[in-house]
Amino acid sequence: MQAQPFEAAIFDLDGVIVDTAKFHYKAWKRLAGELGFAFSERENEQLKGVSRMESLDLLLQAGGITEVTPERREALTSRKNEWYKEYLATLTPADVLPGVTNFLELLRSCGIQTAIASASKNAPLILEKVNIRPLFDVVVDGNSIVKAKPDPEVFLQAARLLGVAPAACFVFEDAAAGVEGAITAGMRVVGIGDRGLLACAHLTITSFEQLEPVFLLGHIGVTGHTGWGGRPDEQ
């Protein structure tokens, strides 16, 4: 299957650009502790890439807590978010994950457009704290979408704002929900993290330093080699 030329790169934020995933886990774990149960890192994997309310539902399910009123749910998510923002206050440009800045600069030097597609409503704050906003043409976050991942809305909106067809986009994701949403959107996906958890991604790497950027660009089509265009089982 011949891949369409690569015109845009769309990135999740938490755990892909900046290691804020650890702050989410710390805040959710703290909330679970207040509610009287333990919450493991493995359970936290299910929360990656989904909305705040959906994350709360998964947390409560893990703790066996049912029949929570809407008002109580709002209060719990607000408490979690306040803790999370406290942790975000410590962010600096040094918290951008290894290899990310160089990769973004390389993409832009090749004429590739870039976007953030995140479920986080705190995305503008995070990008400001780490001083990386100028490297993105478009930012789509939880403030401007209705449906959370795995719905493809956030990715399709990013592509629309960039003026690029979904098939010409690559998505960089660390969450299974995000990988699913990007594939549903008709985009190609690079998973960042555990290959077992991101099995549907077209390619999986552990960090942007794992591969030489020029090799990665060639692999996904920037230098004229379309590489792979289908799912792993279609190659």
XYZ file of C-alpha atoms in Angstrom, residues 29-204:
176
model
C -3.378 8.510 43.181
C -3.762 11.208 45.832
C -7.496 11.391 45.149
C -7.807 7.608 45.340
C -5.996 7.680 48.681
C -8.487 10.211 50.034
C -11.298 7.957 48.840
C -9.764 5.008 50.664
C -8.185 2.800 48.013
C -4.873 2.263 46.231
C -4.406 3.138 42.566
C -1.591 1.527 40.590
C 0.428 2.830 37.646
C -0.958 0.003 35.518
C -4.532 1.056 36.321
C -3.504 4.600 35.473
C -2.645 3.501 31.905
C -6.386 3.336 31.195
C -6.720 7.040 32.023
C -4.202 8.232 29.448
C -5.698 10.254 26.627
C -9.284 10.334 27.901
C -11.253 13.224 29.380
C -11.139 14.263 33.012
C -14.657 12.984 33.745
C -14.034 9.675 31.991
C -10.809 9.354 33.968
C -12.732 9.888 37.193
C -15.241 7.211 36.205
C -12.396 4.746 35.596
C -10.795 5.674 38.918
C -14.056 5.198 40.821
C -14.608 1.898 39.045
C -11.144 0.746 40.149
C -12.084 1.614 43.716
C -15.490 -0.048 43.538
C -17.264 3.254 44.180
C -20.703 3.699 42.616
C -23.667 6.082 42.779
C -21.689 9.321 42.904
C -23.832 12.410 42.314
C -22.984 14.807 39.464
C -22.141 17.486 42.029
C -19.760 15.152 43.826
C -18.123 14.147 40.549
C -17.525 17.803 39.680
C -16.024 18.422 43.107
C -13.694 15.421 42.823
C -12.400 16.353 39.368
C -11.905 19.959 40.479
C -9.866 18.804 43.464
C -7.741 16.562 41.291
C -7.155 19.370 38.794
C -6.108 21.817 41.509
C -3.481 19.352 42.709
C -2.388 18.759 39.132
C -1.962 22.496 38.505
C 0.086 22.761 41.695
C 2.450 20.150 40.281
C 2.501 21.919 36.894
C 3.787 25.063 38.602
C 7.170 23.344 38.866
C 7.472 22.820 35.078
C 10.368 24.414 33.183
C 11.702 24.067 29.607
C 13.986 21.335 30.967
C 10.891 19.127 31.333
C 10.406 18.816 27.571
C 11.151 15.168 26.834
C 14.525 14.251 25.279
C 14.799 14.757 21.539
C 11.429 16.500 21.176
C 12.652 20.044 20.519
C 15.231 18.942 17.955
C 12.650 16.764 16.187
C 10.105 19.589 16.033
C 12.710 21.983 14.665
C 13.705 19.409 12.046
C 10.095 18.907 10.971
C 9.566 22.631 10.581
C 12.805 23.037 8.627
C 11.422 20.411 6.203
C 8.199 22.379 5.762
C 6.128 19.973 7.844
C 3.295 21.603 9.789
C 2.897 20.714 13.465
C -0.041 20.596 15.853
C -0.964 19.628 19.390
C -4.057 17.429 19.781
C -4.664 16.960 23.492
C -7.618 16.190 25.726
C -6.054 18.392 28.411
C -7.709 21.712 29.199
C -4.387 22.745 30.730
C -2.506 22.476 27.421
C -2.042 26.262 26.961
C -0.578 26.556 30.473
C 1.786 23.625 29.923
C 3.037 24.920 26.569
C 3.646 28.337 28.102
C 5.529 26.901 31.092
C 7.924 24.892 28.919
C 8.267 27.662 26.305
C 7.535 25.440 23.305
C 4.308 26.961 21.919
C 6.082 28.704 18.969
C 6.997 25.288 17.532
C 3.335 24.432 16.856
C 1.165 25.903 14.115
C -2.070 24.782 15.759
C -3.167 23.755 19.262
C -6.401 21.820 19.765
C -7.152 20.962 23.395
C -9.927 19.973 25.761
C -11.336 23.502 25.699
C -12.264 23.268 22.019
C -13.577 19.730 21.561
C -16.730 17.936 22.647
C -15.713 14.291 22.396
C -12.621 12.840 24.055
C -10.288 10.219 22.611
C -10.740 7.540 21.299
C -13.179 9.666 19.303
C -11.182 11.136 16.384
C -12.586 14.672 16.799
C -9.412 16.259 18.201
C -7.253 14.861 15.382
C -9.698 15.755 12.625
C -10.022 19.287 13.978
C -6.229 19.666 14.031
C -5.978 18.463 10.420
C -8.771 20.810 9.357
C -7.086 23.817 10.984
C -3.802 22.882 9.330
C -5.543 22.477 5.972
C -4.147 18.970 5.543
C -5.932 15.732 4.614
C -6.036 13.179 7.463
C -4.175 10.625 5.344
C -1.252 13.066 5.069
C -0.885 13.332 8.857
C 1.271 11.402 11.273
C 0.179 11.297 14.905
C 2.552 10.797 17.836
C 0.722 9.243 20.811
C 1.512 7.492 24.090
C -2.031 6.327 24.897
C -4.035 3.448 23.455
C -7.127 5.672 23.261
C -5.185 8.216 21.224
C -3.767 5.586 18.884
C -7.276 4.249 18.283
C -8.655 7.731 17.644
C -5.909 8.632 15.182
C -6.372 5.405 13.233
C -10.134 6.014 13.126
C -9.351 9.481 11.742
C -7.456 7.823 8.894
C -4.023 8.920 10.074
C -0.763 7.039 10.517
C 0.477 6.646 14.074
C 3.798 6.499 15.877
C 3.355 5.110 19.388
C 5.635 6.476 22.109
C 6.121 3.900 24.848
C 5.265 0.270 25.499
C 4.765 -1.615 22.229
C 2.483 -4.106 23.964
C 0.118 -1.345 25.085
C 0.277 0.455 21.729
C 0.066 -2.580 19.474
C -2.185 -0.886 16.909
C 0.348 1.870 16.148
C 2.121 1.639 12.795
C 5.488 2.174 14.478
C 6.479 2.227 18.153
